[in-house]
């Protein structure tokens, strides 16, 4: 049966001025995990990522690399595709803003805004930070060394004076506030929502949306002297990828728009939560349903930066710790939405504690007892005790809990719920002591091991979005057919079938042995 529920989610499109680091991997990982969860939960998912290739920052980086911008973007965009591959991300599309489909879509959007009277020609005189690709008001800046002006983000600003097209953003203040009011979950987390609302309440200035002093951008239709402001260009990628300007009732746009979720870092929330819904409403298109602004990673207590040379390449993490381990750590360590610090110690603690001791050990001891004592077959249970029923009921309750947490992008809380279950199961093993029952009451031993195997089946199905590799191996060890791994099988009707042959158990998560300090 084809899925009728659609779910469209996006990562930011990353600037190609830099190589990918764990910050980029983090945002994409969160989206990948959610995309996998929603697919397993029966949705027709579209998961988009890509690269943001225009603008002054990219033009400058290309010049520094001695390449023309397109050759440069070809090269660096590939790094982001490689990152997606290394992490086993399941994006359905990878958009580049230099593609013809995008240029055509943005120019169409521009024309629509012109027709609706939302754009006018003026001239801009003010401060611009190339690093942020953002305009700043004098009142937002502080003085830096040698008379320089510094933006709140720390980026250096330069004075810009040029003819420019403007978007009538100021006129959207009240309609934006009404929109936030009517859609309380549009911006998450709530603290970030309050910041945006407070900022919009102070009033908005019309937004300069074209530049004339450099060339690397999409030409403004009908006025070749201007190229579009890179954020208007970039934000529109989300509609390009669903086929805009084709908005016919049977189009991809009609199926997926409005997007269910734009996942972004907190640094770019204003663009997504203020400019983007204003552009869309001004073009008479629906705003997205949610923008989630997650927190910022530092490395061993320090900001990641080129000058410190401390940015961690995502591939290094995978090589050092394994893919599933890296995926687990990033989503478990920090409440999603908060800032987090990456430290080697914290990763090793999670691997040896949560993965090896808790999850891995549960699976290992149950599966090896079954292998040795139940003829390498799913055991045949007898009547269930109250303790058995309690554990099974908790396992069956996991879908509702994790579904709720995932609907709020609370990845860490979904994992906490799964680990609470793992903890309960480990305690049940200790209490029931199946190894002792082997001699005294083998029938009861079989029941206990069955209850445990069935509990592990539930946990393994639900850890799939987070740790696809290890979860698949565990489900293989339980002989769960591949066709029975979506969430419709989290019911007693799909329970393990007694006497099914099981393969030899294998360890899931090796302990991480620390290398001796040099
Ligand atoms: O802003 N911690 O691209 P960008 C967590 N092209 N996340 C981090 C991070 C860190 N230390 N560093 C980066 C742009 N990120 C625009 C977006 S969208 C229409 C255009 C992640 O390459 C985080 O998601 O600077 C942040 O928002 C994004 O990378 C910025 O990527």
Short mmCIF file of C-alpha atoms and ligand atoms in Angstrom, two decimals:
data_model
loop_
_atom_site.label_atom_id
_atom_site.label_comp_id
_atom_site.label_asym_id
_atom_site.label_seq_id
_atom_site.Cartn_x
_atom_site.Cartn_y
_atom_site.Cartn_z
CA UNK A 1 0.00 0.00 0.00
CA UNK A 2 1.55 3.35 -0.94
CA UNK A 3 2.21 5.71 1.95
CA UNK A 4 -0.26 8.58 2.10
CA UNK A 5 1.37 10.48 4.93
CA UNK A 6 4.17 12.71 3.69
CA UNK A 7 7.07 14.14 5.62
CA UNK A 8 9.51 16.62 4.12
CA UNK A 9 12.60 17.63 6.05
CA UNK A 10 15.73 19.55 5.18
CA UNK A 11 19.21 20.35 6.44
CA UNK A 12 20.70 23.77 5.82
CA UNK A 13 22.57 23.84 2.53
CA UNK A 14 26.18 24.17 3.58
CA UNK A 15 28.56 26.83 2.32
CA UNK A 16 31.26 25.45 0.14
CA UNK A 17 33.88 27.81 1.53
CA UNK A 18 35.00 25.17 3.99
CA UNK A 19 35.39 21.44 4.45
CA UNK A 20 32.72 19.58 6.41
CA UNK A 21 33.23 19.17 10.15
CA UNK A 22 31.24 17.57 12.95
CA UNK A 23 28.90 20.57 13.20
CA UNK A 24 27.64 19.91 9.66
CA UNK A 25 27.54 16.17 10.27
CA UNK A 26 25.46 16.78 13.40
CA UNK A 27 22.66 18.66 11.64
CA UNK A 28 22.53 16.13 8.82
CA UNK A 29 22.65 13.23 11.28
CA UNK A 30 19.67 14.58 13.20
CA UNK A 31 17.73 14.81 9.93
CA UNK A 32 18.83 11.38 8.78
CA UNK A 33 17.74 9.80 12.05
CA UNK A 34 14.36 11.50 11.86
CA UNK A 35 13.97 10.58 8.18
CA UNK A 36 14.68 6.93 8.98
CA UNK A 37 12.30 7.02 11.93
CA UNK A 38 9.47 8.50 9.87
CA UNK A 39 9.98 6.01 7.02
CA UNK A 40 9.85 3.08 9.44
CA UNK A 41 6.75 4.70 10.92
CA UNK A 42 4.97 4.59 7.57
CA UNK A 43 5.60 8.02 6.07
CA UNK A 44 6.57 8.85 2.53
CA UNK A 45 9.66 10.88 3.41
CA UNK A 46 11.61 13.39 1.41
CA UNK A 47 14.93 14.27 3.01
CA UNK A 48 16.90 17.06 1.37
CA UNK A 49 20.42 18.31 1.86
CA UNK A 50 22.87 20.16 -0.37
CA UNK A 51 25.30 23.02 -0.80
CA UNK A 52 25.00 26.80 -0.87
CA UNK A 53 27.35 27.87 -3.62
CA UNK A 54 26.86 31.56 -4.39
CA UNK A 55 27.79 34.76 -2.62
CA UNK A 56 30.77 36.82 -1.72
CA UNK A 57 32.17 34.39 0.83
CA UNK A 58 32.37 31.54 -1.69
CA UNK A 59 33.69 33.88 -4.38
CA UNK A 60 36.50 34.95 -2.05
CA UNK A 61 37.34 31.39 -1.04
CA UNK A 62 37.51 30.37 -4.72
CA UNK A 63 39.86 33.25 -5.47
CA UNK A 64 42.06 32.23 -2.54
CA UNK A 65 42.17 28.69 -3.89
CA UNK A 66 43.11 30.10 -7.31
CA UNK A 67 40.06 28.57 -8.97
CA UNK A 68 37.09 29.96 -10.79
CA UNK A 69 34.01 29.77 -8.54
CA UNK A 70 32.29 26.95 -10.42
CA UNK A 71 35.35 24.69 -10.46
CA UNK A 72 35.83 25.47 -6.78
CA UNK A 73 32.23 24.69 -5.87
CA UNK A 74 32.33 21.44 -7.87
CA UNK A 75 35.24 20.34 -5.78
CA UNK A 76 34.02 21.38 -2.36
CA UNK A 77 30.41 20.35 -2.87
CA UNK A 78 31.72 16.82 -3.42
CA UNK A 79 33.14 16.85 0.13
CA UNK A 80 29.63 17.22 1.48
CA UNK A 81 28.38 14.34 -0.65
CA UNK A 82 31.26 12.27 0.66
CA UNK A 83 30.29 13.16 4.21
CA UNK A 84 26.72 11.99 3.53
CA UNK A 85 28.08 8.73 2.17
CA UNK A 86 30.46 8.16 5.08
CA UNK A 87 27.60 8.60 7.56
CA UNK A 88 25.22 6.48 5.51
CA UNK A 89 22.77 9.39 5.29
CA UNK A 90 19.61 8.57 3.40
CA UNK A 91 18.95 11.93 1.75
CA UNK A 92 16.65 11.61 -1.25
CA UNK A 93 18.13 14.58 -3.05
CA UNK A 94 21.26 16.73 -2.91
CA UNK A 95 20.70 20.22 -4.21
CA UNK A 96 23.35 22.65 -5.41
CA UNK A 97 22.31 26.27 -5.84
CA UNK A 98 24.32 26.47 -9.07
CA UNK A 99 21.99 23.99 -10.78
CA UNK A 100 19.69 25.24 -13.55
CA UNK A 101 16.59 23.94 -11.73
CA UNK A 102 17.40 26.22 -8.83
CA UNK A 103 18.31 29.30 -10.83
CA UNK A 104 15.02 29.00 -12.67
CA UNK A 105 13.03 28.56 -9.44
CA UNK A 106 14.61 31.53 -7.68
CA UNK A 107 14.13 33.82 -10.64
CA UNK A 108 10.49 32.76 -10.75
CA UNK A 109 10.11 33.52 -7.05
CA UNK A 110 11.73 36.92 -7.56
CA UNK A 111 9.35 37.80 -10.37
CA UNK A 112 6.41 36.77 -8.29
CA UNK A 113 7.54 39.05 -5.46
CA UNK A 114 7.95 41.89 -7.97
CA UNK A 115 4.45 41.31 -9.36
CA UNK A 116 3.02 41.40 -5.88
CA UNK A 117 4.71 44.72 -5.12
CA UNK A 118 7.04 43.27 -2.49
CA UNK A 119 10.30 44.44 -4.10
CA UNK A 120 11.48 47.98 -4.89
CA UNK A 121 14.73 49.51 -6.13
CA UNK A 122 16.63 51.73 -3.71
CA UNK A 123 20.17 52.04 -2.51
CA UNK A 124 21.87 50.41 0.41
CA UNK A 125 24.34 52.14 2.66
CA UNK A 126 25.28 50.14 5.71
CA UNK A 127 27.28 47.36 7.29
CA UNK A 128 27.74 43.89 5.87
CA UNK A 129 29.57 40.87 7.28
CA UNK A 130 30.80 38.59 4.53
CA UNK A 131 31.42 35.75 6.99
CA UNK A 132 27.74 35.74 7.99
CA UNK A 133 26.50 36.98 4.60
CA UNK A 134 24.34 39.31 6.69
CA UNK A 135 23.49 43.00 6.98
CA UNK A 136 23.72 44.64 10.39
CA UNK A 137 22.38 47.88 11.84
CA UNK A 138 24.87 50.30 13.40
CA UNK A 139 23.23 49.73 16.79
CA UNK A 140 24.02 46.00 16.69
CA UNK A 141 27.78 46.47 16.23
CA UNK A 142 30.64 46.94 18.64
CA UNK A 143 34.01 48.53 18.01
CA UNK A 144 36.88 46.19 17.27
CA UNK A 145 40.63 46.75 16.85
CA UNK A 146 41.83 49.40 14.36
CA UNK A 147 38.43 51.07 14.06
CA UNK A 148 36.78 47.90 12.77
CA UNK A 149 33.11 47.15 13.37
CA UNK A 150 32.23 43.74 14.78
CA UNK A 151 28.87 41.97 14.49
CA UNK A 152 27.31 40.16 17.49
CA UNK A 153 28.52 36.89 15.94
CA UNK A 154 32.13 38.12 16.05
CA UNK A 155 32.28 38.62 12.28
CA UNK A 156 34.03 41.69 10.94
CA UNK A 157 31.78 44.11 9.01
CA UNK A 158 32.53 46.28 6.04
CA UNK A 159 30.74 49.39 4.87
CA UNK A 160 28.71 48.79 1.72
CA UNK A 161 27.14 51.45 -0.45
CA UNK A 162 25.45 50.42 -3.67
CA UNK A 163 22.16 50.40 -5.54
CA UNK A 164 20.02 47.58 -4.27
CA UNK A 165 16.61 46.00 -4.55
CA UNK A 166 14.76 45.78 -1.27
CA UNK A 167 12.18 43.37 0.06
CA UNK A 168 9.42 45.07 2.10
CA UNK A 169 10.22 43.13 5.26
CA UNK A 170 9.17 45.92 7.65
CA UNK A 171 5.58 45.58 6.48
CA UNK A 172 5.57 41.90 7.51
CA UNK A 173 6.22 42.49 11.20
CA UNK A 174 2.63 42.15 12.41
CA UNK A 175 1.76 39.30 10.08
CA UNK A 176 4.86 37.41 11.24
CA UNK A 177 3.92 37.96 14.88
CA UNK A 178 0.39 36.74 14.16
CA UNK A 179 1.85 33.70 12.40
CA UNK A 180 4.11 32.81 15.39
CA UNK A 181 1.13 33.26 17.65
CA UNK A 182 -1.10 30.97 15.61
CA UNK A 183 1.67 28.35 15.26
CA UNK A 184 3.28 27.93 18.67
CA UNK A 185 5.45 25.02 17.49
CA UNK A 186 6.77 26.81 14.41
CA UNK A 187 10.04 27.62 16.18
CA UNK A 188 11.59 25.10 18.56
CA UNK A 189 13.05 25.05 21.15
CA UNK A 190 10.71 27.44 22.96
CA UNK A 191 13.56 29.63 24.26
CA UNK A 192 14.66 30.30 20.71
CA UNK A 193 11.09 31.09 19.73
CA UNK A 194 10.93 33.75 22.41
CA UNK A 195 14.17 35.31 21.16
CA UNK A 196 12.83 35.56 17.62
CA UNK A 197 9.53 37.05 18.74
CA UNK A 198 11.30 39.61 20.93
CA UNK A 199 13.50 40.59 17.99
CA UNK A 200 10.61 40.94 15.54
CA UNK A 201 8.65 42.99 18.07
CA UNK A 202 11.40 45.60 18.13
CA UNK A 203 10.62 46.20 14.44
CA UNK A 204 12.09 45.03 11.14
CA UNK A 205 13.90 47.01 8.45
CA UNK A 206 13.33 46.41 4.76
CA UNK A 207 15.88 43.90 3.54
CA UNK A 208 18.46 44.53 0.86
CA UNK A 209 18.14 41.56 -1.52
CA UNK A 210 20.55 42.33 -4.34
CA UNK A 211 24.20 43.24 -4.77
CA UNK A 212 26.10 44.92 -7.58
CA UNK A 213 29.72 44.89 -6.46
CA UNK A 214 30.53 41.26 -7.24
CA UNK A 215 29.32 38.74 -9.77
CA UNK A 216 28.98 35.30 -8.18
CA UNK A 217 25.24 34.95 -7.82
CA UNK A 218 21.95 34.51 -9.64
CA UNK A 219 21.16 37.47 -11.92
CA UNK A 220 18.12 39.55 -11.02
CA UNK A 221 15.57 39.03 -13.81
CA UNK A 222 15.50 42.09 -16.07
CA UNK A 223 18.45 43.84 -14.40
CA UNK A 224 21.80 42.20 -15.09
CA UNK A 225 23.69 44.73 -13.01
CA UNK A 226 22.34 43.01 -9.91
CA UNK A 227 22.76 39.54 -8.48
CA UNK A 228 20.49 38.24 -5.76
CA UNK A 229 21.36 38.33 -2.09
CA UNK A 230 22.71 34.90 -1.27
CA UNK A 231 20.17 34.20 1.50
CA UNK A 232 17.17 34.73 -0.78
CA UNK A 233 18.88 32.42 -3.28
CA UNK A 234 19.77 29.86 -0.60
CA UNK A 235 16.46 29.69 1.27
CA UNK A 236 14.59 29.07 -1.95
CA UNK A 237 16.43 25.73 -2.35
CA UNK A 238 13.75 24.20 -0.15
CA UNK A 239 11.06 24.86 -2.74
CA UNK A 240 13.28 24.23 -5.79
CA UNK A 241 13.83 20.68 -4.60
CA UNK A 242 10.09 19.97 -4.66
CA UNK A 243 9.76 21.26 -8.20
CA UNK A 244 8.77 24.91 -7.71
CA UNK A 245 7.46 26.73 -9.77
CA UNK A 246 5.35 23.71 -10.71
CA UNK A 247 2.70 23.87 -7.99
CA UNK A 248 -0.01 21.90 -9.83
CA UNK A 249 -2.28 19.71 -7.67
CA UNK A 250 -0.49 16.52 -8.77
CA UNK A 251 3.01 18.00 -8.41
CA UNK A 252 5.78 17.11 -6.00
CA UNK A 253 5.30 20.56 -4.52
CA UNK A 254 1.65 19.81 -3.72
CA UNK A 255 2.71 16.54 -2.10
CA UNK A 256 5.51 17.85 0.11
CA UNK A 257 5.04 21.57 0.65
CA UNK A 258 4.88 23.06 3.25
CA UNK A 259 8.01 21.37 4.57
CA UNK A 260 7.48 19.66 7.90
CA UNK A 261 10.86 20.61 9.26
CA UNK A 262 13.82 22.82 8.47
CA UNK A 263 16.59 21.71 10.79
CA UNK A 264 19.17 24.44 11.34
CA UNK A 265 21.86 25.52 13.79
CA UNK A 266 21.01 28.41 16.09
CA UNK A 267 23.33 30.68 14.08
CA UNK A 268 20.94 30.82 11.15
CA UNK A 269 17.59 30.84 12.91
CA UNK A 270 16.69 34.42 12.04
CA UNK A 271 17.02 33.79 8.32
CA UNK A 272 14.76 30.76 8.57
CA UNK A 273 12.24 32.01 11.09
CA UNK A 274 11.88 35.62 9.91
CA UNK A 275 13.00 36.18 6.32
CA UNK A 276 11.90 32.84 4.93
CA UNK A 277 8.26 32.83 6.11
CA UNK A 278 8.01 36.49 5.07
CA UNK A 279 9.31 35.72 1.55
CA UNK A 280 6.93 32.81 1.26
CA UNK A 281 3.86 34.61 2.54
CA UNK A 282 4.71 37.54 0.29
CA UNK A 283 4.72 35.14 -2.67
CA UNK A 284 1.45 33.65 -1.42
CA UNK A 285 3.10 30.34 -0.55
CA UNK A 286 2.68 28.53 2.76
CA UNK A 287 5.47 28.87 5.33
CA UNK A 288 7.13 25.67 6.60
CA UNK A 289 5.58 23.93 9.58
CA UNK A 290 8.64 24.01 11.80
CA UNK A 291 12.13 25.41 12.14
CA UNK A 292 14.22 23.69 14.81
CA UNK A 293 17.37 25.53 15.89
CA UNK A 294 19.82 23.15 17.52
CA UNK A 295 22.81 24.07 19.66
CA UNK A 296 26.47 24.52 19.00
CA UNK A 297 29.31 22.04 19.43
CA UNK A 298 32.61 23.06 20.92
CA UNK A 299 35.68 20.79 20.97
CA UNK A 300 37.24 19.97 24.34
CA UNK A 301 35.79 23.26 25.62
CA UNK A 302 36.89 25.41 22.67
CA UNK A 303 35.08 26.95 19.75
CA UNK A 304 35.82 25.15 16.49
CA UNK A 305 37.78 27.41 14.22
CA UNK A 306 40.10 27.41 11.29
CA UNK A 307 42.73 29.38 13.17
CA UNK A 308 42.75 26.92 16.09
CA UNK A 309 42.76 24.08 13.58
CA UNK A 310 40.60 22.04 15.97
CA UNK A 311 37.61 21.28 13.75
CA UNK A 312 37.09 17.53 13.68
CA UNK A 313 36.57 15.93 10.29
CA UNK A 314 33.53 13.66 10.52
CA UNK A 315 35.41 10.77 8.91
CA UNK A 316 38.01 10.85 11.69
CA UNK A 317 35.31 10.15 14.25
CA UNK A 318 33.97 7.23 12.27
CA UNK A 319 37.46 5.78 11.90
CA UNK A 320 38.24 6.16 15.59
CA UNK A 321 34.96 5.04 17.13
CA UNK A 322 32.80 3.41 14.46
CA UNK A 323 29.79 4.82 12.63
CA UNK A 324 27.01 3.63 14.91
CA UNK A 325 28.97 4.69 17.97
CA UNK A 326 29.52 8.17 16.53
CA UNK A 327 25.87 8.51 15.56
CA UNK A 328 24.77 7.40 19.02
CA UNK A 329 27.14 9.70 20.86
CA UNK A 330 26.22 12.84 18.96
CA UNK A 331 22.50 12.40 19.52
CA UNK A 332 22.68 11.03 23.07
CA UNK A 333 25.26 13.21 24.75
CA UNK A 334 23.51 16.57 24.54
CA UNK A 335 19.82 17.42 25.01
CA UNK A 336 18.91 18.35 21.44
CA UNK A 337 18.65 22.12 21.23
CA UNK A 338 21.41 22.76 23.82
CA UNK A 339 25.05 23.48 23.14
CA UNK A 340 27.43 20.59 23.67
CA UNK A 341 31.08 19.90 24.14
CA UNK A 342 32.87 17.13 22.33
CA UNK A 343 35.47 15.35 24.38
CA UNK A 344 37.21 12.06 23.78
CA UNK A 345 36.48 11.07 27.36
CA UNK A 346 32.74 11.58 26.89
CA UNK A 347 32.67 9.47 23.71
CA UNK A 348 34.57 6.61 25.32
CA UNK A 349 32.30 6.69 28.37
CA UNK A 350 29.23 6.40 26.17
CA UNK A 351 30.72 3.58 24.11
CA UNK A 352 31.86 1.54 27.08
CA UNK A 353 28.88 2.37 29.30
CA UNK A 354 25.69 2.71 27.26
CA UNK A 355 26.71 0.62 24.27
CA UNK A 356 29.06 -2.12 25.49
CA UNK A 357 27.85 -2.58 29.10
CA UNK A 358 24.14 -1.87 28.74
CA UNK A 359 22.85 -2.63 25.23
CA UNK A 360 25.61 -4.91 23.95
CA UNK A 361 25.80 -6.94 27.11
CA UNK A 362 22.03 -7.43 27.30
CA UNK A 363 21.93 -8.75 23.76
CA UNK A 364 25.06 -10.84 24.19
CA UNK A 365 24.10 -12.62 27.38
CA UNK A 366 20.53 -13.35 26.30
CA UNK A 367 21.49 -14.54 22.83
CA UNK A 368 24.35 -16.71 24.04
CA UNK A 369 22.16 -18.33 26.71
CA UNK A 370 19.58 -19.08 24.04
CA UNK A 371 22.25 -20.44 21.77
CA UNK A 372 23.70 -22.74 24.40
CA UNK A 373 20.57 -23.80 26.22
CA UNK A 374 17.69 -23.62 23.77
CA UNK A 375 19.15 -25.41 20.77
CA UNK A 376 19.95 -22.15 18.96
CA UNK A 377 16.24 -21.56 18.42
CA UNK A 378 13.74 -18.98 19.62
CA UNK A 379 12.65 -20.55 22.95
CA UNK A 380 9.09 -21.70 23.48
CA UNK A 381 7.51 -19.75 26.31
CA UNK A 382 5.16 -21.12 28.97
CA UNK A 383 2.64 -18.98 30.88
CA UNK A 384 3.78 -15.41 31.60
CA UNK A 385 4.20 -14.14 35.15
CA UNK A 386 3.38 -10.63 36.22
CA UNK A 387 7.03 -9.63 35.89
CA UNK A 388 7.12 -11.02 32.33
CA UNK A 389 3.97 -9.15 31.40
CA UNK A 390 5.31 -5.93 32.89
CA UNK A 391 8.46 -6.12 30.81
CA UNK A 392 6.58 -6.97 27.61
CA UNK A 393 4.07 -4.19 28.18
CA UNK A 394 6.90 -1.70 28.70
CA UNK A 395 8.47 -2.86 25.43
CA UNK A 396 5.17 -2.38 23.63
CA UNK A 397 4.85 1.11 25.10
CA UNK A 398 8.16 2.21 23.59
CA UNK A 399 6.79 3.17 20.19
CA UNK A 400 4.35 5.72 21.59
CA UNK A 401 7.05 7.27 23.77
CA UNK A 402 9.73 7.48 21.11
CA UNK A 403 7.23 8.69 18.52
CA UNK A 404 6.26 11.54 20.82
CA UNK A 405 9.86 12.49 21.55
CA UNK A 406 10.83 12.33 17.88
CA UNK A 407 7.88 14.54 16.95
CA UNK A 408 9.57 17.17 19.14
CA UNK A 409 13.08 16.39 17.83
CA UNK A 410 14.00 15.25 21.35
CA UNK A 411 16.48 12.62 20.12
CA UNK A 412 18.20 12.35 23.48
CA UNK A 413 14.90 11.72 25.29
CA UNK A 414 13.91 9.04 22.77
CA UNK A 415 17.24 7.34 23.46
CA UNK A 416 16.80 7.75 27.21
CA UNK A 417 13.46 5.94 26.97
CA UNK A 418 15.10 3.10 25.04
CA UNK A 419 17.93 2.88 27.56
CA UNK A 420 15.48 2.87 30.47
CA UNK A 421 13.99 -0.22 28.81
CA UNK A 422 17.46 -1.76 28.40
CA UNK A 423 18.09 -1.06 32.10
CA UNK A 424 14.80 -2.75 33.07
CA UNK A 425 15.65 -5.74 30.89
CA UNK A 426 19.10 -6.09 32.45
CA UNK A 427 17.57 -5.95 35.93
CA UNK A 428 15.02 -8.57 34.90
CA UNK A 429 17.84 -10.86 33.78
CA UNK A 430 19.51 -10.46 37.18
CA UNK A 431 16.26 -11.04 39.08
CA UNK A 432 15.10 -14.02 37.06
CA UNK A 433 18.60 -15.54 36.89
CA UNK A 434 17.88 -17.77 33.88
CA UNK A 435 21.30 -19.45 34.25
CA UNK A 436 20.15 -20.85 37.60
CA UNK A 437 16.83 -22.00 36.12
CA UNK A 438 18.64 -24.12 33.58
CA UNK A 439 18.87 -26.99 36.03
CA UNK A 440 15.91 -26.31 38.31
CA UNK A 441 13.20 -25.25 35.85
CA UNK A 442 14.17 -25.30 32.15
CA UNK A 443 10.62 -24.45 31.05
CA UNK A 444 10.71 -21.27 33.12
CA UNK A 445 14.17 -20.50 31.74
CA UNK A 446 12.76 -20.75 28.22
CA UNK A 447 9.96 -18.33 29.12
CA UNK A 448 12.38 -15.81 30.65
CA UNK A 449 14.67 -15.96 27.62
CA UNK A 450 11.70 -15.62 25.28
CA UNK A 451 10.47 -12.51 27.12
CA UNK A 452 13.96 -11.05 26.90
CA UNK A 453 14.40 -11.85 23.22
CA UNK A 454 11.04 -10.27 22.44
CA UNK A 455 11.99 -7.18 24.45
CA UNK A 456 15.29 -6.94 22.59
CA UNK A 457 13.40 -7.22 19.29
CA UNK A 458 11.40 -4.11 20.22
CA UNK A 459 14.49 -2.19 21.26
CA UNK A 460 16.42 -3.20 18.15
CA UNK A 461 13.59 -2.12 15.85
CA UNK A 462 13.54 1.28 17.53
CA UNK A 463 17.30 1.80 17.55
CA UNK A 464 17.41 1.33 13.76
CA UNK A 465 17.11 5.06 12.94
CA UNK A 466 19.96 5.89 15.34
CA UNK A 467 22.30 2.95 14.74
CA UNK A 468 21.28 1.30 11.49
CA UNK A 469 24.25 -1.07 11.25
CA UNK A 470 24.28 -2.54 14.75
CA UNK A 471 20.47 -2.71 14.89
CA UNK A 472 20.36 -4.66 11.62
CA UNK A 473 22.98 -7.10 12.93
CA UNK A 474 21.00 -7.59 16.11
CA UNK A 475 17.76 -8.16 14.20
CA UNK A 476 19.62 -10.68 12.02
CA UNK A 477 20.68 -12.51 15.16
CA UNK A 478 17.04 -12.66 16.22
CA UNK A 479 16.13 -13.92 12.71
CA UNK A 480 13.65 -11.06 12.23
CA UNK A 481 12.86 -11.01 8.50
CA UNK A 482 13.86 -7.79 6.74
CA UNK A 483 10.24 -7.30 5.67
CA UNK A 484 9.22 -7.22 9.34
CA UNK A 485 11.43 -4.41 10.53
CA UNK A 486 9.14 -1.41 10.17
CA UNK A 487 7.20 -0.09 13.13
CA UNK A 488 3.94 -1.83 12.26
CA UNK A 489 5.71 -4.90 13.64
CA UNK A 490 6.09 -3.47 17.13
CA UNK A 491 3.12 -5.54 18.24
CA UNK A 492 2.54 -8.95 19.81
CA UNK A 493 1.16 -10.09 16.43
CA UNK A 494 4.70 -9.92 15.02
CA UNK A 495 6.33 -11.50 18.07
CA UNK A 496 9.21 -13.90 17.63
CA UNK A 497 8.06 -17.33 16.52
CA UNK A 498 9.16 -20.15 18.87
CA UNK A 499 11.49 -22.72 17.35
CA UNK A 500 12.79 -20.36 14.65
CA UNK A 501 16.47 -21.17 14.08
CA UNK A 502 18.90 -18.45 15.21
CA UNK A 503 22.41 -17.79 13.89
CA UNK A 504 25.39 -17.84 16.24
CA UNK A 505 25.43 -14.67 18.37
CA UNK A 506 28.17 -12.11 17.84
CA UNK A 507 29.27 -9.15 19.93
CA UNK A 508 27.59 -5.87 18.94
CA UNK A 509 29.64 -3.14 20.54
CA UNK A 510 33.26 -3.83 21.44
CA UNK A 511 34.60 -1.87 24.38
CA UNK A 512 36.80 1.01 23.35
CA UNK A 513 40.27 0.44 24.67
CA UNK A 514 41.97 3.74 25.31
CA UNK A 515 45.40 4.17 23.85
CA UNK A 516 48.03 4.93 26.45
CA UNK A 517 48.77 8.65 26.69
CA UNK A 518 51.99 9.52 24.80
O1 LIG B 1 24.95 28.94 7.25
N1 LIG B 1 27.89 23.07 15.98
O2 LIG B 1 26.00 27.37 5.93
P1 LIG B 1 27.17 26.85 6.88
C1 LIG B 1 26.72 22.65 15.49
N2 LIG B 1 24.82 28.29 3.80
N3 LIG B 1 26.33 22.85 14.22
C2 LIG B 1 27.16 23.49 13.41
C3 LIG B 1 28.41 23.97 13.85
C4 LIG B 1 28.77 23.73 15.21
N4 LIG B 1 29.92 24.13 15.74
N5 LIG B 1 29.01 24.58 12.81
C5 LIG B 1 28.16 24.48 11.75
C6 LIG B 1 25.11 28.38 6.17
N6 LIG B 1 27.05 23.83 12.10
C7 LIG B 1 24.21 28.68 5.01
C8 LIG B 1 22.88 27.98 5.21
S1 LIG B 1 20.39 27.36 4.46
C9 LIG B 1 19.27 27.95 3.38
C10 LIG B 1 21.86 28.25 4.16
C11 LIG B 1 25.91 23.49 11.23
O3 LIG B 1 28.03 26.00 6.02
C12 LIG B 1 24.63 24.15 11.73
O4 LIG B 1 23.54 23.46 11.19
O5 LIG B 1 27.78 27.96 7.61
C13 LIG B 1 24.70 25.50 11.09
O6 LIG B 1 23.45 26.15 11.03
C14 LIG B 1 25.20 25.13 9.71
O7 LIG B 1 26.14 24.07 9.96
C15 LIG B 1 25.86 26.32 9.03
O8 LIG B 1 26.44 25.86 7.87
#
